mmCIF file of C-alpha atoms in Angstrom:
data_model
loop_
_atom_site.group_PDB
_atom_site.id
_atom_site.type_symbol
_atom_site.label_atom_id
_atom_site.label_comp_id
_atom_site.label_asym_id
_atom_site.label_seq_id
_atom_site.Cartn_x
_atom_site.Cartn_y
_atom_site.Cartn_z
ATOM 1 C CA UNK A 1 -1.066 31.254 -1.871
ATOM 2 C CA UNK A 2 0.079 28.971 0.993
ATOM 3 C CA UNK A 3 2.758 26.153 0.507
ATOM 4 C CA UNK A 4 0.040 23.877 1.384
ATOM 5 C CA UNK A 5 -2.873 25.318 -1.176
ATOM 6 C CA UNK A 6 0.445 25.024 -3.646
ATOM 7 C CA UNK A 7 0.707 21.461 -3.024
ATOM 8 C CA UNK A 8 -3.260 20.892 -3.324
ATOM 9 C CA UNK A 9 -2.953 22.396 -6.580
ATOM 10 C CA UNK A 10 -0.191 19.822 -7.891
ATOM 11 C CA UNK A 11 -1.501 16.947 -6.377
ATOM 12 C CA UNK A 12 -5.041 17.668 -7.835
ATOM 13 C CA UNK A 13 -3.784 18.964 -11.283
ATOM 14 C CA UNK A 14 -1.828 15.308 -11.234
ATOM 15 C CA UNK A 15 -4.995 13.297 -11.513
ATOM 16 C CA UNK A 16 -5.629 11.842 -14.684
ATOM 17 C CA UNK A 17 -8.738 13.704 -16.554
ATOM 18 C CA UNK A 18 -8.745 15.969 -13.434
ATOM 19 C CA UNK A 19 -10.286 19.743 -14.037
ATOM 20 C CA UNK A 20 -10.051 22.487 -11.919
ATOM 21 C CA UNK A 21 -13.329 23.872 -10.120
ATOM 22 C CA UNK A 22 -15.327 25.292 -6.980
ATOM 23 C CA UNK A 23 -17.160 23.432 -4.581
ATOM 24 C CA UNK A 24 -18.835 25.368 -1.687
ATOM 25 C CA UNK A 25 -16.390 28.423 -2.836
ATOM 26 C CA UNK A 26 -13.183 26.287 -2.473
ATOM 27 C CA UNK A 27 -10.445 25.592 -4.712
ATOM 28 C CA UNK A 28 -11.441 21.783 -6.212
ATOM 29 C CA UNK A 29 -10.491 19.367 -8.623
ATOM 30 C CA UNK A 30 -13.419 17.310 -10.413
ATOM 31 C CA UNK A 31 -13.124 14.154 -12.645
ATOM 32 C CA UNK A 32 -16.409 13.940 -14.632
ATOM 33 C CA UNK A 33 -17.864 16.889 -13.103
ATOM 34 C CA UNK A 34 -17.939 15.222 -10.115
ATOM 35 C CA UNK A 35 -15.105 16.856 -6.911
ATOM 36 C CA UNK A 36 -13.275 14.472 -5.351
ATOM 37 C CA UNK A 37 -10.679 16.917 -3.514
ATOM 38 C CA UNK A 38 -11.251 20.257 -2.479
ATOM 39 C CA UNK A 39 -8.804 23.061 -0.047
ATOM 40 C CA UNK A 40 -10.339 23.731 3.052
ATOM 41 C CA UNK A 41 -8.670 25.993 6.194
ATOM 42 C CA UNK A 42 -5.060 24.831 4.814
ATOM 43 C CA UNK A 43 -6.102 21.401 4.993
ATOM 44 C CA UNK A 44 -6.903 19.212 2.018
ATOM 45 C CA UNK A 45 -10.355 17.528 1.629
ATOM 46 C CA UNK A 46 -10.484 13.497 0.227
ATOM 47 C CA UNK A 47 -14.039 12.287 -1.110
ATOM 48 C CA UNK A 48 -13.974 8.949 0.608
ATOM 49 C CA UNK A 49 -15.439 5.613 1.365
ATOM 50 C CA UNK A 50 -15.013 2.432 3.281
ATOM 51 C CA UNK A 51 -11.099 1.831 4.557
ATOM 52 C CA UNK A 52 -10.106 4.464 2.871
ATOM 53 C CA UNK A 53 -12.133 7.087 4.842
ATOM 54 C CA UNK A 54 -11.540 5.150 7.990
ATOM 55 C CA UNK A 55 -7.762 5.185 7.881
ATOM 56 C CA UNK A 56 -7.831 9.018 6.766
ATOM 57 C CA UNK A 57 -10.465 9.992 9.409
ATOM 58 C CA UNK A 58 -8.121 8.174 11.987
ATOM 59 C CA UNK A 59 -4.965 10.472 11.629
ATOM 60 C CA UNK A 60 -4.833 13.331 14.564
ATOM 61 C CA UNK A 61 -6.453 16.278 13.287
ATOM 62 C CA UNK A 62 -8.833 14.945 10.318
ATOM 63 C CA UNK A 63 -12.122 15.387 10.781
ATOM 64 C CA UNK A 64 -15.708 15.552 8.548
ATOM 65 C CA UNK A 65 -15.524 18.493 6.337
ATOM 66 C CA UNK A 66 -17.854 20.717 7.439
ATOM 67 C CA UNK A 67 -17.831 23.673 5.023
ATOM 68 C CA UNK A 68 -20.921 25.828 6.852
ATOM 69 C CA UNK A 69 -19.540 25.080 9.900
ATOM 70 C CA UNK A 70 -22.967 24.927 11.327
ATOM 71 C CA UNK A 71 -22.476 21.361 12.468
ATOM 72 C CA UNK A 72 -23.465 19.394 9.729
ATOM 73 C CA UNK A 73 -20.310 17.391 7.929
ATOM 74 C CA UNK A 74 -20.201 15.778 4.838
ATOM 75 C CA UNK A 75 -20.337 11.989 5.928
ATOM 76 C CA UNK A 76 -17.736 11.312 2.993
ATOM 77 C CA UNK A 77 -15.598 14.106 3.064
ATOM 78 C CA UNK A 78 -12.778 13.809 5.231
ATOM 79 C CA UNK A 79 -10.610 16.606 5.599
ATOM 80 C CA UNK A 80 -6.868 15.905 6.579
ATOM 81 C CA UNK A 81 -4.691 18.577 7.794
ATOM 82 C CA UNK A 82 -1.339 19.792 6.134
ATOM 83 C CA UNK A 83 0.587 17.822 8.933
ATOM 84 C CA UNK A 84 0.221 14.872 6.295
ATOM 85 C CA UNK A 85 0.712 16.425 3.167
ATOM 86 C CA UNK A 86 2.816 13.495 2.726
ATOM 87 C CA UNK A 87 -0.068 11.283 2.205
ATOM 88 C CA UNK A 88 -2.383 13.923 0.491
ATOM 89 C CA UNK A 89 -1.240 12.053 -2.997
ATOM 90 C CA UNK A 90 -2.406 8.221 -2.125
ATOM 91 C CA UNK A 91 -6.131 9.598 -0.590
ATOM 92 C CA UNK A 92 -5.910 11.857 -3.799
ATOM 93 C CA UNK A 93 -5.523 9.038 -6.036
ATOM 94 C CA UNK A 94 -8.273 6.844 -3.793
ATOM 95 C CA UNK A 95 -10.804 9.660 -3.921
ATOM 96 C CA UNK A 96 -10.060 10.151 -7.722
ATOM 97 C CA UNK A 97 -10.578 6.403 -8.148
ATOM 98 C CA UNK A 98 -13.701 5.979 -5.917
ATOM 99 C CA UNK A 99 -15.404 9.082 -7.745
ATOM 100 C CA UNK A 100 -14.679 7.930 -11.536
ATOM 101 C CA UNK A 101 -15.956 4.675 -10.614
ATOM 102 C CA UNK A 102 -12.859 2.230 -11.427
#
């Protein structure tokens, strides 16, 4: 396991109420059976929405998560390279917020 896919894990096992999972085959963590952060090509992947996405989608490197890679991203996933696994944490705890609903 990378030192990146280690640091996923902690984040994501940090979340209140947060469970362990798969989404498209990935490593995930859900909060009412719903992901909100999965590990994608050593990069983690935020469920996001309104500033929040815009500020993550911003930094050099993030993109829409495109799991198929067939050209068709998931217009709320934003996936954020290990370059700022300093800020994985804060767009952990948005994404865990904006999928629980508080």
């Amino acid at each position: 396991m990378s030192s990146a896919e280690t640091t996923f894990r902690a984040i994501g096992a940090a979340q209140p109420s947060a469970e362990a999972g798969q989404l498209f085959g990935k490593p995930c963590f859900k909060i009412n059976a719903k992901a909100f952060v999965c590990f994608f090509q050593e990069a983690m992947v935020f469920k996001l929405a309104d500033e929040a996405h815009r500020e993550a989608l911003a930094l050099d490197g993030a993109r829409l998560f495109d799991p198929s890679g067939k050209g068709r991203p998931m217009k709320e996933w934003v996936q954020v390279p290990a370059d700022y696994q300093a800020q994985w944490p804060a767009l952990a705890a948005v994404a865990h917020r904006y999928v629980s609903g508080q």
